[in-house]
Short mmCIF file of C-alpha atoms in Angstrom, two decimals:
data_model
loop_
_atom_site.label_atom_id
_atom_site.label_comp_id
_atom_site.label_asym_id
_atom_site.label_seq_id
_atom_site.Cartn_x
_atom_site.Cartn_y
_atom_site.Cartn_z
CA MET A 1 227.53 7.73 32.70
CA SER A 2 229.40 8.80 35.85
CA VAL A 3 229.62 6.27 38.68
CA LYS A 4 229.69 7.14 42.35
CA ILE A 5 230.62 4.98 45.29
CA ARG A 6 228.15 6.03 47.94
CA LEU A 7 226.02 4.91 50.89
CA GLN A 8 222.49 3.62 50.50
CA ARG A 9 220.43 3.87 53.70
CA HIS A 10 218.60 0.90 55.18
CA GLY A 11 217.40 0.09 58.67
CA LYS A 12 214.74 1.51 60.94
CA LYS A 13 214.21 5.02 62.23
CA GLN A 14 217.02 6.11 64.53
CA LYS A 15 218.89 2.85 63.64
CA PRO A 16 220.61 3.43 60.31
CA PHE A 17 222.38 0.70 58.39
CA TYR A 18 224.07 1.47 55.15
CA TRP A 19 225.11 -0.45 52.02
CA VAL A 20 228.20 0.80 50.20
CA VAL A 21 227.26 0.65 46.57
CA ALA A 22 228.53 1.69 43.14
CA ALA A 23 225.68 3.54 41.53
CA ASP A 24 224.94 5.87 38.61
CA ALA A 25 225.28 9.41 39.86
CA ARG A 26 221.82 10.27 38.51
CA SER A 27 219.96 7.53 40.42
CA LYS A 28 218.16 8.15 43.74
CA ARG A 29 219.95 7.71 47.03
CA ASP A 30 218.18 4.47 47.88
CA GLY A 31 217.45 3.60 44.27
CA LYS A 32 218.97 1.44 41.60
CA TYR A 33 222.67 0.56 41.94
CA LEU A 34 225.25 -1.24 39.85
CA GLU A 35 226.93 -3.34 42.55
CA LYS A 36 226.83 -3.71 46.29
CA ILE A 37 230.43 -3.35 47.56
CA GLY A 38 229.85 -3.74 51.31
CA THR A 39 227.98 -2.64 54.44
CA TYR A 40 228.46 -0.02 57.18
CA ASN A 41 226.78 -0.18 60.56
CA PRO A 42 227.43 3.03 62.62
CA ASN A 43 225.32 1.73 65.54
CA THR A 44 228.10 -0.38 66.98
CA ASN A 45 231.20 0.98 68.72
CA PRO A 46 233.54 0.93 66.82
CA ALA A 47 231.46 1.03 63.70
CA THR A 48 231.23 -2.29 61.79
CA ILE A 49 232.35 -2.13 58.16
CA GLU A 50 232.31 -5.06 55.79
CA LEU A 51 233.86 -4.27 52.42
CA ASN A 52 234.79 -6.29 49.31
CA LEU A 53 238.22 -4.74 48.85
CA ASP A 54 238.82 -6.10 45.33
CA SER A 55 235.39 -4.91 44.11
CA ALA A 56 235.92 -1.46 45.53
CA VAL A 57 239.39 -1.18 43.94
CA LYS A 58 237.99 -2.36 40.61
CA TRP A 59 235.38 0.40 40.64
CA LEU A 60 238.06 2.94 41.65
CA HIS A 61 240.16 1.77 38.65
CA ASN A 62 237.18 2.26 36.39
CA GLY A 63 236.86 5.85 37.48
CA ALA A 64 234.11 5.73 40.16
CA GLN A 65 234.23 8.75 42.43
CA PRO A 66 233.52 8.07 46.17
CA THR A 67 231.46 10.55 48.19
CA ASP A 68 233.10 12.04 51.26
CA THR A 69 231.74 9.44 53.70
CA ALA A 70 232.39 6.56 51.29
CA LYS A 71 235.91 7.88 50.77
CA ALA A 72 236.49 7.79 54.52
CA ILE A 73 235.20 4.21 54.67
CA LEU A 74 237.34 3.11 51.70
CA SER A 75 240.37 4.76 53.30
CA TYR A 76 239.66 3.08 56.65
CA LYS A 77 239.50 -0.37 55.05
CA GLY A 78 242.55 0.21 52.79
CA ALA A 79 240.89 0.31 49.40
CA LEU A 80 242.31 3.72 48.57
CA LEU A 81 245.84 2.54 49.56
CA LYS A 82 245.49 -0.55 47.37
CA HIS A 83 244.31 1.62 44.48
CA HIS A 84 247.33 3.89 45.02
CA LEU A 85 249.74 0.95 45.17
CA ASP A 86 248.26 -0.50 42.00
CA GLY A 87 248.94 2.83 40.29
CA GLY A 88 252.59 2.50 41.40
CA ILE A 89 252.72 -1.06 39.91
CA ARG A 90 251.34 0.20 36.60
CA LYS A 91 254.00 2.92 36.52
CA GLY A 92 256.77 0.47 37.35
CA ALA A 93 257.71 2.03 40.68
CA LEU A 94 256.79 -1.12 42.61
CA THR A 95 256.50 -4.84 42.06
CA GLN A 96 253.33 -6.73 42.95
CA GLU A 97 255.11 -8.42 45.88
CA GLN A 98 256.24 -5.06 47.33
CA ALA A 99 252.76 -3.62 47.02
CA ASP A 100 251.21 -6.70 48.65
CA ALA A 101 253.74 -6.52 51.50
CA LYS A 102 253.03 -2.80 52.08
CA LEU A 103 249.26 -3.44 52.05
CA ALA A 104 249.55 -6.39 54.42
CA ALA A 105 251.72 -4.37 56.83
CA TRP A 106 249.25 -1.49 56.75
CA LEU A 107 246.26 -3.77 57.29
CA GLU A 108 247.98 -5.49 60.21
CA ALA A 109 248.80 -2.14 61.82
CA LYS A 110 245.24 -0.96 61.28
CA SER A 111 243.73 -4.12 62.82
CA GLY A 112 246.01 -3.62 65.79
CA LYS A 113 244.65 -0.12 66.32
CA VAL A 114 241.07 -1.34 66.03
CA ASP A 115 241.70 -4.20 68.50
CA ALA A 116 243.34 -1.73 70.92
CA LYS A 117 240.24 0.50 70.73
CA LYS A 118 237.92 -2.47 71.31
CA GLU A 119 240.05 -3.54 74.30
CA GLY A 120 239.96 0.02 75.62
CA LEU A 121 236.21 0.15 75.31
CA THR A 122 235.85 -3.20 77.04
CA LYS A 123 238.15 -2.08 79.83
CA ALA A 124 236.24 1.21 80.21
CA GLN A 125 232.95 -0.72 80.46
CA ALA A 126 234.44 -3.06 83.09
CA ASP A 127 235.72 -0.05 85.06
CA VAL A 128 232.30 1.59 84.96
CA LYS A 129 230.65 -1.66 86.15
CA ALA A 130 233.24 -2.06 88.93
CA LYS A 131 232.75 1.57 90.04
CA ALA A 132 228.96 1.17 90.05
CA PHE A 133 229.25 -2.09 92.07
CA LYS A 134 231.57 -0.38 94.61
CA ALA A 135 229.15 2.53 94.95
CA GLU A 136 226.26 0.08 95.44
CA GLN A 137 228.22 -1.76 98.08
CA ASP A 138 229.00 1.52 99.91
CA VAL A 139 225.29 2.50 99.84
CA ASN A 140 224.30 -0.93 101.16
CA ALA A 141 226.94 -0.73 103.93
CA LYS A 142 225.69 2.73 104.97
CA ARG A 143 222.11 1.49 104.87
CA LEU A 144 222.94 -1.48 107.08
CA ALA A 145 224.96 0.68 109.47
CA THR A 146 222.06 3.11 109.76
CA ALA A 147 219.60 0.28 110.37
CA ALA A 148 221.89 -1.23 113.04
CA GLN A 149 222.33 2.16 114.72
CA ALA A 150 218.55 2.72 114.68
CA GLU A 151 218.06 -0.71 116.21
CA ALA A 152 220.66 -0.06 118.84
CA ASP A 153 219.07 3.29 119.64
CA ALA A 154 215.68 1.66 119.97
CA ILE A 155 217.09 -0.97 122.33
CA ALA A 156 218.90 1.69 124.28
CA ALA A 157 215.77 3.78 124.54
CA ALA A 158 213.74 0.81 125.76
CA THR A 159 216.36 -0.39 128.25
CA PRO A 160 216.68 2.80 130.38
CA ALA A 161 212.90 2.91 130.74
CA VAL A 162 213.00 -0.51 132.31
CA GLU A 163 215.96 0.45 134.50
CA GLU A 164 214.18 3.70 135.50
CA VAL A 165 211.12 1.72 136.49
CA ALA A 166 213.31 -0.63 138.53
CA GLU A 167 215.11 2.31 140.12
CA VAL A 168 211.80 4.01 140.92
CA GLU A 169 210.43 0.81 142.44
CA ALA A 170 213.68 0.35 144.40
CA GLU A 171 213.41 3.90 145.76
CA GLU A 172 209.74 3.44 146.62
CA ALA A 173 210.35 0.16 148.45
CA PRO A 174 212.69 1.66 151.14
CA ALA A 175 210.35 4.59 151.54
CA ALA A 176 207.49 2.19 152.09
CA GLU A 177 209.53 0.27 154.64
CA GLU A 178 210.21 3.51 156.43
CA ASN A 179 206.53 4.27 156.35
CA ASN A 180 205.77 0.87 157.76
CA GLU A 181 208.26 1.35 160.61
CA THR A 182 206.86 4.73 161.48
CA THR A 183 203.26 3.49 161.49
CA GLU A 184 204.13 0.47 163.71
CA ALA A 185 205.73 2.51 166.36
#
C-alpha cells in the first residue's frame, strides 16, 4: 500500500479549509485517511498552518510521498528539513545536537520572516486606513468650505438688495423734497 501525504478539503463553498493527512493513495480525496497530521487555512493572510512536525517526519521516514501542495506546506514548516537532517544523522554526518541546532536556527529565521510579513501587512492596512481618513477629511473640508462660500454668497446677494432699496429711497427722498419746493413756490 502506498501512502500519500495530501490535503483533504473541508469548509464551506468559497471558504476552503484543509486537513493535512496521511492516506492510502487509492482512497478518495475526502475519504478515509490513516492519520491527521495538521491543518491548512488559506483564507487568512498569511495562510495559517498547524502541523505536527514529528508525525509528518515519521510518515516521511516510512516512505509516504507528499503531493506538490503538501510538499510545499511540509517545506514551509520545516518537516522536509528535519527529515533531511535525520538522514544525515543516520549516515553519521551529523550528531543529534548539530541537527537540532540547525533546525532550531532555521525555524527561528523562518518565524522572523513570517513575523516581518505580518508586520508589513499590518503597516499596510494602517497606511490604507490613514490615507482613507485623510481623503475623508479633505472631502469634508471642501464640503464645509463650499457650504460656507454658498452661505456667504447668499448673504452678499441679500445685502446689496437691501442697500439698493435704501439707495433708491435715499435718491427718491431728495427728489420728493425738490418736488415739494417747486410745488410750494
